[in-house]
Tab-separated table of C-alpha atoms and ligand atoms in Angstrom:
chain	number	residue	atom	x	y	z
A	235	MET	CA	-9.318	-139.529	-194.744
A	236	ASP	CA	-7.319	-141.465	-197.116
A	237	MET	CA	-7.942	-140.343	-200.710
A	238	SER	CA	-5.523	-142.741	-202.209
A	239	PHE	CA	-6.718	-145.737	-204.469
A	240	SER	CA	-5.312	-149.240	-203.694
A	241	PRO	CA	-4.381	-151.379	-206.521
A	242	GLU	CA	-7.651	-153.348	-206.140
A	243	ASP	CA	-9.476	-149.993	-206.626
A	244	LEU	CA	-7.549	-149.149	-209.539
A	245	ALA	CA	-8.022	-152.484	-211.275
A	246	PHE	CA	-11.689	-151.673	-210.420
A	247	ARG	CA	-11.424	-148.482	-212.337
A	248	ASP	CA	-9.959	-150.223	-215.373
A	249	GLU	CA	-12.445	-152.883	-215.395
A	250	VAL	CA	-15.415	-150.308	-215.159
A	251	ARG	CA	-13.858	-147.972	-217.925
A	252	THR	CA	-13.060	-150.901	-220.485
A	253	PHE	CA	-16.733	-151.806	-219.780
A	254	ILE	CA	-18.147	-148.346	-220.452
A	255	ALA	CA	-15.920	-147.971	-223.303
A	256	GLU	CA	-16.938	-151.249	-225.078
A	257	ASN	CA	-20.829	-151.219	-223.876
A	258	TYR	CA	-21.789	-147.674	-223.936
A	259	PRO	CA	-24.450	-147.093	-226.979
A	260	LYS	CA	-22.310	-144.392	-229.015
A	261	ASP	CA	-25.549	-143.024	-230.633
A	262	LEU	CA	-26.961	-141.918	-226.838
A	263	LYS	CA	-23.676	-139.468	-226.353
A	264	SER	CA	-24.945	-136.519	-228.434
A	265	ARG	CA	-28.835	-136.512	-226.605
A	266	ARG	CA	-28.962	-134.058	-224.355
A	267	THR	CA	-32.352	-133.599	-221.940
A	268	ARG	CA	-34.148	-136.429	-221.191
A	269	GLY	CA	-37.370	-134.364	-222.284
A	270	GLU	CA	-36.061	-134.973	-225.798
A	271	MET	CA	-35.623	-138.445	-225.665
A	272	THR	CA	-37.817	-141.504	-226.198
A	273	LYS	CA	-38.435	-143.926	-223.049
A	274	GLU	CA	-36.686	-146.952	-224.561
A	275	GLU	CA	-33.781	-144.530	-225.248
A	276	ILE	CA	-33.776	-143.004	-221.614
A	277	LEU	CA	-33.998	-146.817	-220.668
A	278	THR	CA	-31.204	-148.029	-222.847
A	279	TRP	CA	-28.210	-147.881	-220.513
A	280	HIS	CA	-29.752	-149.050	-217.500
A	281	ARG	CA	-31.053	-152.373	-219.182
A	282	ILE	CA	-27.281	-152.802	-220.262
A	283	LEU	CA	-26.191	-152.092	-216.572
A	284	TYR	CA	-28.910	-154.721	-215.404
A	285	LYS	CA	-27.641	-157.430	-217.415
A	286	LYS	CA	-24.406	-156.884	-216.031
A	287	GLY	CA	-25.797	-156.773	-212.486
A	288	TRP	CA	-24.153	-153.214	-212.250
A	289	VAL	CA	-27.220	-151.021	-212.208
A	290	ALA	CA	-27.784	-150.562	-208.268
A	291	PRO	CA	-24.302	-149.896	-206.828
A	292	HIS	CA	-25.303	-148.723	-203.727
A	293	TRP	CA	-27.902	-151.431	-202.935
A	294	PRO	CA	-27.073	-154.344	-200.756
A	295	VAL	CA	-26.376	-157.491	-202.901
A	296	GLU	CA	-29.242	-159.474	-200.990
A	297	TYR	CA	-31.679	-157.013	-202.477
A	298	GLY	CA	-29.876	-157.571	-206.117
A	299	GLY	CA	-27.447	-154.471	-205.988
A	300	ALA	CA	-23.795	-154.746	-206.877
A	301	GLY	CA	-22.832	-153.887	-203.135
A	302	TRP	CA	-19.598	-151.780	-203.994
A	303	SER	CA	-17.614	-149.897	-201.231
A	304	ILE	CA	-17.938	-146.427	-201.072
A	305	THR	CA	-14.692	-145.880	-202.851
A	306	GLN	CA	-16.000	-148.169	-205.757
A	307	ARG	CA	-19.169	-146.265	-206.128
A	308	TYR	CA	-17.119	-142.944	-206.472
A	309	ILE	CA	-14.985	-144.497	-209.035
A	310	TRP	CA	-18.122	-145.520	-210.741
A	311	ASN	CA	-19.829	-142.075	-210.910
A	312	GLU	CA	-16.164	-140.531	-211.926
A	313	GLU	CA	-15.724	-143.079	-214.729
A	314	ASN	CA	-19.213	-142.379	-216.159
A	315	ALA	CA	-19.036	-138.927	-215.969
A	316	ARG	CA	-15.709	-138.974	-218.021
A	317	ALA	CA	-17.519	-141.181	-220.791
A	318	GLU	CA	-20.482	-138.790	-220.677
A	319	THR	CA	-23.101	-141.697	-220.223
A	320	GLN	CA	-26.608	-140.459	-219.613
A	321	PRO	CA	-27.340	-140.442	-216.025
A	322	LEU	CA	-29.766	-143.310	-214.863
A	323	LEU	CA	-33.282	-142.129	-213.701
A	324	PRO	CA	-33.280	-141.637	-209.826
A	325	PHE	CA	-36.828	-142.297	-209.118
A	326	GLY	CA	-36.658	-145.956	-208.489
A	327	LEU	CA	-32.955	-147.022	-207.776
A	328	ALA	CA	-31.995	-143.819	-205.951
A	329	MET	CA	-35.504	-142.809	-204.219
A	330	VAL	CA	-38.294	-145.407	-203.597
A	331	GLY	CA	-35.908	-148.672	-203.763
A	332	PRO	CA	-34.090	-147.439	-200.707
A	333	VAL	CA	-37.128	-146.767	-198.981
A	334	ILE	CA	-38.853	-150.172	-199.735
A	335	PHE	CA	-36.236	-152.099	-198.804
A	336	ASN	CA	-35.299	-150.090	-195.859
A	337	TYR	CA	-39.155	-149.433	-194.393
A	338	GLY	CA	-40.988	-151.918	-196.693
A	339	ASN	CA	-42.335	-155.465	-195.788
A	340	GLU	CA	-41.048	-158.927	-197.058
A	341	ALA	CA	-44.219	-158.931	-199.592
A	342	GLN	CA	-43.642	-155.332	-200.949
A	343	LYS	CA	-39.779	-155.901	-201.191
A	344	LYS	CA	-40.348	-159.035	-203.337
A	345	ARG	CA	-42.615	-157.486	-205.413
A	346	PHE	CA	-41.327	-153.998	-206.314
A	347	LEU	CA	-37.765	-154.150	-206.167
A	348	PRO	CA	-37.070	-156.740	-209.377
A	349	GLY	CA	-38.957	-154.119	-211.405
A	350	ILE	CA	-36.983	-151.295	-210.246
A	351	LEU	CA	-33.818	-153.098	-211.075
A	352	SER	CA	-34.760	-154.575	-214.424
A	353	GLY	CA	-36.476	-151.236	-215.693
A	354	ASP	CA	-39.645	-152.793	-216.126
A	355	ASP	CA	-41.261	-150.549	-213.615
A	356	TRP	CA	-40.919	-146.785	-214.371
A	357	TRP	CA	-41.583	-145.089	-211.055
A	358	CYS	CA	-42.425	-141.133	-210.651
A	359	GLN	CA	-41.975	-139.021	-207.517
A	360	GLY	CA	-45.589	-138.089	-206.378
A	361	TYR	CA	-44.827	-135.258	-203.561
A	362	SER	CA	-45.416	-131.616	-204.704
A	363	GLU	CA	-48.854	-130.232	-204.999
A	364	PRO	CA	-49.953	-126.715	-206.001
A	365	GLY	CA	-49.292	-124.873	-202.589
A	366	ALA	CA	-47.316	-127.773	-201.434
A	367	GLY	CA	-43.665	-127.303	-202.351
A	368	SER	CA	-41.453	-125.791	-200.388
A	369	ASP	CA	-44.192	-126.233	-197.621
A	370	LEU	CA	-44.382	-129.811	-198.765
A	371	ALA	CA	-46.111	-130.826	-195.259
A	372	GLY	CA	-49.017	-128.622	-196.175
A	373	LEU	CA	-50.197	-131.406	-199.095
A	374	LYS	CA	-53.813	-131.980	-199.621
A	375	THR	CA	-54.374	-135.210	-201.643
A	376	ARG	CA	-56.289	-137.170	-199.366
A	377	ALA	CA	-56.271	-140.924	-198.891
A	378	VAL	CA	-59.623	-142.206	-197.228
A	379	ARG	CA	-59.329	-146.031	-195.746
A	380	GLU	CA	-62.104	-147.816	-197.016
A	381	GLY	CA	-61.695	-151.902	-196.284
A	382	ASP	CA	-58.701	-152.982	-197.925
A	383	HIS	CA	-58.358	-150.301	-199.869
A	384	TYR	CA	-57.630	-146.421	-199.789
A	385	ILE	CA	-59.708	-143.878	-201.943
A	386	VAL	CA	-57.255	-141.059	-203.066
A	387	ASN	CA	-58.460	-137.455	-204.280
A	388	GLY	CA	-55.661	-134.707	-205.152
A	389	HIS	CA	-53.493	-133.141	-207.405
A	390	LYS	CA	-49.940	-133.627	-207.668
A	391	ILE	CA	-47.443	-131.192	-209.918
A	392	TRP	CA	-44.127	-131.061	-211.388
A	393	THR	CA	-44.350	-134.952	-211.533
A	394	THR	CA	-41.323	-135.867	-213.869
A	395	LEU	CA	-41.457	-138.066	-216.725
A	396	ALA	CA	-44.776	-139.232	-215.270
A	397	GLN	CA	-45.934	-139.612	-219.061
A	398	PHE	CA	-44.249	-142.823	-218.999
A	399	ALA	CA	-44.417	-144.048	-215.575
A	400	ASP	CA	-45.911	-147.321	-214.479
A	401	TRP	CA	-46.004	-146.356	-211.147
A	402	MET	CA	-45.910	-143.386	-208.560
A	403	PHE	CA	-44.753	-143.181	-205.184
A	404	CYS	CA	-46.893	-140.616	-203.489
A	405	LEU	CA	-47.408	-138.678	-200.187
A	406	VAL	CA	-51.062	-138.655	-199.050
A	407	ARG	CA	-52.735	-137.302	-195.688
A	408	THR	CA	-54.290	-139.883	-194.078
A	409	ASP	CA	-55.173	-137.811	-191.259
A	410	PRO	CA	-56.395	-134.393	-191.590
A	411	ASN	CA	-56.726	-133.534	-188.002
A	412	ALA	CA	-53.449	-134.493	-186.793
A	413	LYS	CA	-50.308	-131.778	-187.077
A	414	ALA	CA	-49.257	-131.505	-190.472
A	415	GLN	CA	-46.146	-133.751	-190.479
A	416	GLU	CA	-48.098	-136.170	-188.645
A	417	GLY	CA	-50.815	-137.195	-190.955
A	418	ILE	CA	-48.830	-138.145	-194.159
A	419	SER	CA	-48.516	-141.771	-195.368
A	420	PHE	CA	-46.205	-142.993	-198.076
A	421	LEU	CA	-48.340	-145.047	-201.100
A	422	LEU	CA	-47.463	-146.429	-203.886
A	423	ILE	CA	-49.994	-146.104	-206.535
A	424	ASP	CA	-50.343	-148.289	-210.025
A	425	MET	CA	-50.205	-145.340	-212.688
A	426	LYS	CA	-52.853	-147.605	-214.937
A	427	THR	CA	-55.592	-147.444	-212.059
A	428	PRO	CA	-58.576	-145.641	-212.961
A	429	GLY	CA	-59.146	-142.073	-212.248
A	430	ILE	CA	-55.591	-140.940	-213.004
A	431	THR	CA	-55.151	-137.994	-215.488
A	432	VAL	CA	-51.504	-136.931	-216.361
A	433	ARG	CA	-51.114	-133.807	-218.264
A	434	PRO	CA	-48.163	-132.132	-219.810
A	435	ILE	CA	-46.116	-129.134	-218.700
A	436	ILE	CA	-43.819	-127.713	-221.414
A	437	THR	CA	-40.989	-125.730	-219.816
A	438	MET	CA	-38.880	-122.987	-221.059
A	439	ASP	CA	-36.322	-125.419	-223.013
A	440	GLY	CA	-39.545	-126.363	-224.873
A	441	ALA	CA	-39.271	-129.731	-223.254
A	442	HIS	CA	-41.891	-132.309	-221.588
A	443	GLU	CA	-40.208	-133.372	-218.965
A	444	VAL	CA	-43.013	-132.419	-216.061
A	445	ASN	CA	-46.452	-133.037	-215.688
A	446	GLU	CA	-49.581	-132.483	-213.666
A	447	VAL	CA	-51.186	-135.684	-212.282
A	448	PHE	CA	-54.870	-135.563	-211.205
A	449	LEU	CA	-56.354	-138.324	-208.988
A	450	GLU	CA	-59.938	-138.824	-208.964
A	451	ASP	CA	-61.367	-141.436	-206.496
A	452	VAL	CA	-58.346	-143.604	-207.190
A	453	LYS	CA	-58.628	-147.189	-205.329
A	454	VAL	CA	-55.349	-148.252	-204.138
A	455	PRO	CA	-54.651	-151.740	-202.212
A	456	ALA	CA	-53.925	-150.766	-198.315
A	457	GLU	CA	-51.099	-153.480	-199.023
A	458	ASN	CA	-49.234	-150.954	-201.201
A	459	LEU	CA	-48.991	-148.600	-198.069
A	460	ILE	CA	-45.223	-148.370	-196.895
A	461	GLY	CA	-44.513	-148.480	-193.196
A	462	GLU	CA	-47.263	-147.562	-191.025
A	463	GLU	CA	-49.953	-145.240	-191.803
A	464	ASN	CA	-49.513	-141.376	-190.749
A	465	LYS	CA	-45.558	-142.240	-190.311
A	466	GLY	CA	-44.970	-141.258	-194.167
A	467	TRP	CA	-42.698	-138.039	-193.455
A	468	THR	CA	-40.139	-140.438	-192.015
A	469	TYR	CA	-39.591	-142.366	-195.007
A	470	ALA	CA	-40.479	-139.142	-197.155
A	471	LYS	CA	-37.673	-137.401	-195.295
A	472	PHE	CA	-35.025	-140.306	-195.884
A	473	LEU	CA	-35.743	-140.047	-199.335
A	474	LEU	CA	-35.255	-136.502	-199.772
A	475	GLY	CA	-32.013	-136.767	-198.058
A	476	ASN	CA	-30.840	-139.322	-200.806
A	477	GLU	CA	-31.996	-136.961	-203.334
A	478	ARG	CA	-30.471	-134.018	-202.545
A	479	SER	CA	-26.968	-135.768	-201.865
A	480	GLY	CA	-27.269	-137.139	-205.292
A	481	ILE	CA	-27.972	-133.995	-207.107
A	482	ALA	CA	-24.337	-132.440	-206.633
A	483	GLY	CA	-22.927	-133.759	-209.793
A	484	VAL	CA	-19.346	-133.299	-209.004
A	485	SER	CA	-17.985	-135.743	-211.305
A	486	ARG	CA	-20.089	-134.488	-214.332
A	487	SER	CA	-19.423	-130.940	-213.379
A	488	LYS	CA	-15.586	-131.769	-213.806
A	489	LYS	CA	-16.491	-133.097	-217.119
A	490	ALA	CA	-18.761	-129.805	-217.985
A	491	ILE	CA	-15.752	-127.722	-216.951
A	492	GLU	CA	-13.595	-129.340	-219.158
A	493	ARG	CA	-15.952	-129.132	-221.813
A	494	LEU	CA	-16.346	-125.274	-221.144
A	495	LYS	CA	-12.520	-124.830	-221.015
A	496	SER	CA	-12.199	-126.675	-224.812
A	497	ILE	CA	-15.091	-124.336	-226.121
A	498	ALA	CA	-13.427	-121.227	-224.613
A	499	ALA	CA	-10.306	-122.248	-226.238
A	500	ALA	CA	-11.684	-122.653	-229.641
A	501	GLU	CA	-13.969	-119.399	-229.551
A	502	LEU	CA	-11.867	-116.190	-230.314
A	503	VAL	CA	-12.028	-112.613	-229.024
A	504	ASP	CA	-9.881	-110.011	-231.155
A	505	GLY	CA	-8.173	-113.100	-232.452
A	506	ALA	CA	-7.155	-114.511	-229.073
A	507	PRO	CA	-8.469	-117.616	-227.316
A	508	LEU	CA	-11.396	-116.216	-224.854
A	509	ILE	CA	-9.920	-118.496	-222.228
A	510	LYS	CA	-6.793	-116.170	-222.197
A	511	THR	CA	-8.717	-113.181	-221.670
A	512	ASP	CA	-8.054	-112.137	-217.909
A	513	GLU	CA	-12.002	-111.890	-216.986
A	514	PHE	CA	-13.297	-115.166	-218.492
A	515	SER	CA	-10.442	-117.157	-217.140
A	516	ARG	CA	-11.261	-115.675	-213.715
A	517	LYS	CA	-14.249	-116.728	-213.977
A	518	VAL	CA	-13.558	-120.480	-214.779
A	519	ALA	CA	-10.760	-120.601	-212.170
A	520	GLU	CA	-13.535	-119.403	-209.426
A	521	LEU	CA	-15.553	-122.115	-210.869
A	522	GLU	CA	-12.650	-124.744	-210.408
A	523	ILE	CA	-11.851	-123.644	-206.889
A	524	ASP	CA	-15.521	-124.033	-205.870
A	525	LEU	CA	-15.937	-127.464	-207.614
A	526	ALA	CA	-12.684	-128.726	-205.714
A	527	ALA	CA	-14.126	-127.387	-202.398
A	528	LEU	CA	-17.320	-129.257	-203.382
A	529	GLU	CA	-15.441	-132.525	-204.029
A	530	VAL	CA	-13.545	-132.444	-200.652
A	531	THR	CA	-16.789	-131.826	-198.998
A	532	GLU	CA	-18.376	-134.640	-200.789
A	533	LEU	CA	-15.708	-137.001	-200.100
A	534	ARG	CA	-16.047	-136.090	-196.521
A	535	THR	CA	-19.669	-137.069	-196.576
A	536	LEU	CA	-18.831	-140.358	-198.287
A	537	ALA	CA	-16.291	-141.110	-195.480
A	538	ALA	CA	-19.113	-140.716	-193.309
A	539	GLU	CA	-21.410	-142.853	-194.728
A	540	SER	CA	-18.987	-145.364	-194.575
A	541	ARG	CA	-18.801	-145.227	-190.998
A	542	GLY	CA	-22.559	-146.172	-191.165
A	543	ARG	CA	-23.937	-142.377	-190.903
A	544	GLY	CA	-26.141	-141.466	-193.748
A	545	PRO	CA	-26.616	-138.501	-195.759
A	546	GLY	CA	-28.137	-135.782	-193.201
A	547	PRO	CA	-28.767	-132.196	-193.394
A	548	GLU	CA	-24.873	-131.740	-194.737
A	549	ALA	CA	-26.538	-132.995	-198.099
A	550	SER	CA	-28.318	-129.508	-197.983
A	551	ILE	CA	-24.724	-128.003	-198.721
A	552	LEU	CA	-24.050	-130.466	-201.435
A	553	LYS	CA	-27.199	-129.520	-203.146
A	554	ILE	CA	-26.848	-126.052	-203.197
A	555	LYS	CA	-23.139	-125.811	-204.024
A	556	GLY	CA	-23.582	-128.303	-206.355
A	557	THR	CA	-26.304	-127.003	-208.396
A	558	GLU	CA	-25.160	-123.221	-208.344
A	559	ILE	CA	-21.886	-124.632	-209.915
A	560	GLN	CA	-23.927	-126.628	-212.694
A	561	GLN	CA	-26.078	-123.353	-213.464
A	562	ARG	CA	-22.677	-121.308	-213.834
A	563	ILE	CA	-21.282	-123.787	-216.283
A	564	THR	CA	-24.031	-123.418	-218.474
A	565	GLU	CA	-24.200	-119.765	-217.915
A	566	LEU	CA	-20.154	-119.432	-218.868
A	567	THR	CA	-20.839	-121.831	-222.238
A	568	LEU	CA	-23.954	-119.543	-223.207
A	569	GLU	CA	-21.420	-116.685	-222.766
A	570	ALA	CA	-18.682	-118.368	-224.802
A	571	VAL	CA	-20.504	-119.522	-227.728
A	572	GLY	CA	-23.002	-116.124	-228.009
A	573	ASN	CA	-25.725	-116.229	-230.789
A	574	TYR	CA	-25.143	-119.678	-231.847
A	575	ALA	CA	-26.214	-121.033	-228.548
A	576	PHE	CA	-29.722	-120.594	-229.668
A	577	VAL	CA	-29.304	-123.172	-232.573
A	578	GLN	CA	-30.827	-126.785	-231.617
A	579	THR	CA	-28.977	-129.824	-231.727
A	580	PRO	CA	-29.923	-131.642	-234.807
A	581	THR	CA	-31.903	-134.858	-234.025
A	582	GLY	CA	-31.152	-136.857	-237.357
A	583	GLU	CA	-29.566	-137.206	-240.082
A	584	LEU	CA	-29.091	-134.080	-242.130
A	585	SER	CA	-30.046	-133.900	-246.290
A	586	GLY	CA	-27.526	-132.652	-248.506
A	587	ASN	CA	-29.119	-129.151	-248.412
A	588	GLU	CA	-29.442	-128.546	-245.069
A	589	PHE	CA	-26.631	-127.359	-242.622
A	590	VAL	CA	-26.566	-125.997	-239.068
A	591	ALA	CA	-25.415	-122.588	-238.330
A	592	GLY	CA	-22.107	-122.600	-235.817
A	593	PRO	CA	-19.964	-125.100	-234.297
A	594	ASP	CA	-21.468	-128.133	-232.941
A	595	TYR	CA	-20.198	-127.502	-229.424
A	596	SER	CA	-22.588	-124.859	-229.503
A	597	HIS	CA	-25.689	-126.297	-230.513
A	598	GLY	CA	-28.286	-126.838	-227.683
A	599	SER	CA	-26.471	-124.584	-225.374
A	600	ALA	CA	-29.341	-122.357	-224.531
A	601	GLN	CA	-31.750	-125.421	-224.225
A	602	ASN	CA	-29.650	-126.510	-221.678
A	603	TYR	CA	-28.856	-123.401	-220.093
A	604	PHE	CA	-32.702	-123.104	-219.644
A	605	ASN	CA	-33.103	-126.801	-218.460
A	606	MET	CA	-30.655	-126.276	-215.625
A	607	ARG	CA	-32.586	-123.415	-213.753
A	608	LYS	CA	-34.265	-126.441	-212.317
A	609	THR	CA	-31.666	-127.542	-210.511
A	610	SER	CA	-31.842	-124.832	-207.739
A	611	ILE	CA	-35.594	-125.848	-207.299
A	612	TYR	CA	-36.228	-129.317	-207.415
A	613	GLY	CA	-35.235	-131.760	-204.877
A	614	GLY	CA	-36.561	-128.583	-202.542
A	615	SER	CA	-35.299	-124.936	-203.363
A	616	ASN	CA	-31.993	-123.721	-202.550
A	617	GLU	CA	-33.487	-121.269	-200.371
A	618	ILE	CA	-34.926	-123.721	-198.313
A	619	GLN	CA	-31.703	-125.723	-198.279
A	620	HIS	CA	-30.200	-122.396	-196.470
A	621	ASN	CA	-32.914	-122.626	-194.091
A	622	ILE	CA	-32.267	-126.242	-193.199
A	623	ILE	CA	-28.590	-125.772	-192.847
A	624	ALA	CA	-29.168	-122.729	-190.531
A	625	LYS	CA	-31.339	-124.593	-188.222
A	626	MET	CA	-29.633	-128.320	-188.304
A	627	VAL	CA	-26.459	-127.843	-189.115
A	628	LEU	CA	-25.750	-124.253	-187.552
A	629	GLY	CA	-28.042	-124.414	-184.805
A	630	LEU	CA	-29.410	-120.815	-185.562
B	3	FAD	C1	-38.220	-129.296	-213.397
B	3	FAD	C2	-38.542	-129.677	-211.930
B	3	FAD	C3	-38.936	-131.130	-211.602
B	3	FAD	C4	-39.612	-131.324	-210.457
B	3	FAD	N1	-39.737	-132.895	-210.137
B	3	FAD	C5	-40.614	-133.421	-209.536
B	3	FAD	C6	-40.931	-134.421	-209.084
B	3	FAD	O1	-40.705	-135.270	-210.008
B	3	FAD	N2	-42.011	-134.842	-208.117
B	3	FAD	C7	-42.267	-133.733	-207.223
B	3	FAD	O2	-42.942	-134.166	-206.131
B	3	FAD	N3	-41.735	-132.365	-207.170
B	3	FAD	C8	-41.044	-132.342	-208.251
B	3	FAD	N4	-40.571	-130.916	-208.498
B	3	FAD	C9	-41.034	-130.002	-207.504
B	3	FAD	C10	-39.858	-129.411	-206.539
B	3	FAD	O3	-40.053	-130.081	-205.542
B	3	FAD	C11	-40.619	-127.582	-206.277
B	3	FAD	O4	-41.043	-127.026	-207.482
B	3	FAD	C12	-40.132	-127.396	-205.188
B	3	FAD	O5	-40.005	-128.177	-204.081
B	3	FAD	C13	-40.343	-125.695	-204.963
B	3	FAD	O6	-41.950	-125.907	-204.649
B	3	FAD	P1	-42.785	-124.849	-205.452
B	3	FAD	O7	-42.685	-124.821	-206.759
B	3	FAD	O8	-44.294	-124.818	-204.875
B	3	FAD	O9	-42.127	-123.269	-205.100
B	3	FAD	P2	-42.575	-122.617	-203.759
B	3	FAD	O10	-42.431	-123.521	-202.430
B	3	FAD	O11	-43.882	-122.179	-203.908
B	3	FAD	O12	-41.908	-121.350	-203.599
B	3	FAD	C14	-41.628	-120.195	-204.392
B	3	FAD	C15	-40.079	-119.474	-204.018
B	3	FAD	O13	-40.255	-118.952	-202.991
B	3	FAD	C16	-38.949	-119.609	-202.061
B	3	FAD	N5	-39.626	-120.084	-200.683
B	3	FAD	C17	-40.733	-120.418	-200.492
B	3	FAD	N6	-40.710	-120.747	-198.699
B	3	FAD	C18	-39.525	-120.064	-198.660
B	3	FAD	C19	-39.013	-120.098	-197.209
B	3	FAD	N7	-39.929	-120.183	-196.188
B	3	FAD	N8	-37.987	-119.331	-197.179
B	3	FAD	C20	-37.439	-118.902	-198.225
B	3	FAD	N9	-38.022	-118.613	-199.253
B	3	FAD	C21	-38.989	-119.535	-199.383
B	3	FAD	C22	-38.738	-120.563	-202.562
B	3	FAD	O14	-37.547	-121.048	-202.603
B	3	FAD	C23	-39.067	-120.403	-204.194
B	3	FAD	O15	-37.963	-119.770	-204.714
B	3	FAD	C24	-39.777	-130.705	-209.771
B	3	FAD	C25	-39.725	-129.139	-210.257
B	3	FAD	C26	-39.020	-128.714	-210.894
B	3	FAD	C27	-38.917	-127.419	-211.519
């Protein structure tokens, strides 16, 4: 595998770097988790990239994507991490979009892809249910065909940012008598349809990022079925492969370790920088070694992808290692800043009489630590990913 950049790649890197420096809104940088942001704030960067034609680097040009090579996409991720831009939401661009252009019909492509690209349609993921998370194929939300519609009844849970969503891609059971995986279909549901109720779940970082979605006699046009009825599991798995490899976040972890090291250089223990202590520097070194190994694994996966192999079960390795590293970074940050971790990031201008205790870099570290516990659960828990590796990669 050739890991050096060509002169064209380097020119592309400079172009991307300049564009981000000149166009990324400075006031978005201090924002931490999406649960703290408004819908428009979350969409700001998306809309800027849409205007530039760069919002979907991995989509084919014929569907409005940038059509970039694997190397260009790698550079793009690196440069965004370097500039600490807000990651774009994955639900439309990385999840349902590729399902629609791979498995949808022409009318569906025409109807749904433009809204995903522009950001006008906000999508959420209706997979998990109470009792059907790891055992996703046990889902019970029922869709019954009546003429040219389905009538959908059920209860979805952990639906990220459904409070803002215009559409939900939803796994529903269309054949209760078939084997679990064989009776599932993939439906696109307009969130404004009567019978849909979204209720917030507040997570332990205090944010409203996830929800419950209740569906009562929701009438969904049959034309919103993707692919074939009862074949939804195939499309669902394709989507999960993309979701898992996207979670690894190598470039962003590199930047986060840089930040951790600068915090540990500023924090003192008995007058000496924390980063110079044996124990802390060993922990950071272990983290860096694990991240370097993960990066090579990711590059190997990307190289395989450039030869036409989509993300297979190896995506589970990226998911496990990537999320473990993300969590360890937040743990070490907490360890480095101590009590000041619990001081929240100020959201507005402070008046002359107010002050925020502790150094700026410590603010919000606890919220971030609590928020990142999710990463080993969502996209299929890490325990389940271990099972997938055992079966599909190691053949055990
Ligand atoms: C912040 C957040 C956002 C999410 N966003 C979405 C979303 O937008 N859309 C969506 O559909 N879902 C979403 N999810 C749901 C997520 O996919 C599920 O939480 C996940 O699949 C685990 O399912 P569960 O919560 O039902 O846990 P369970 O399946 O009940 O598992 C509980 C525990 O048992 C372990 N376990 C279960 N089965 C096995 C096994 N066979 N072997 C070993 N261990 C096992 C699990 O690893 C876990 O530790 C989100 C979750 C979180 C936390």
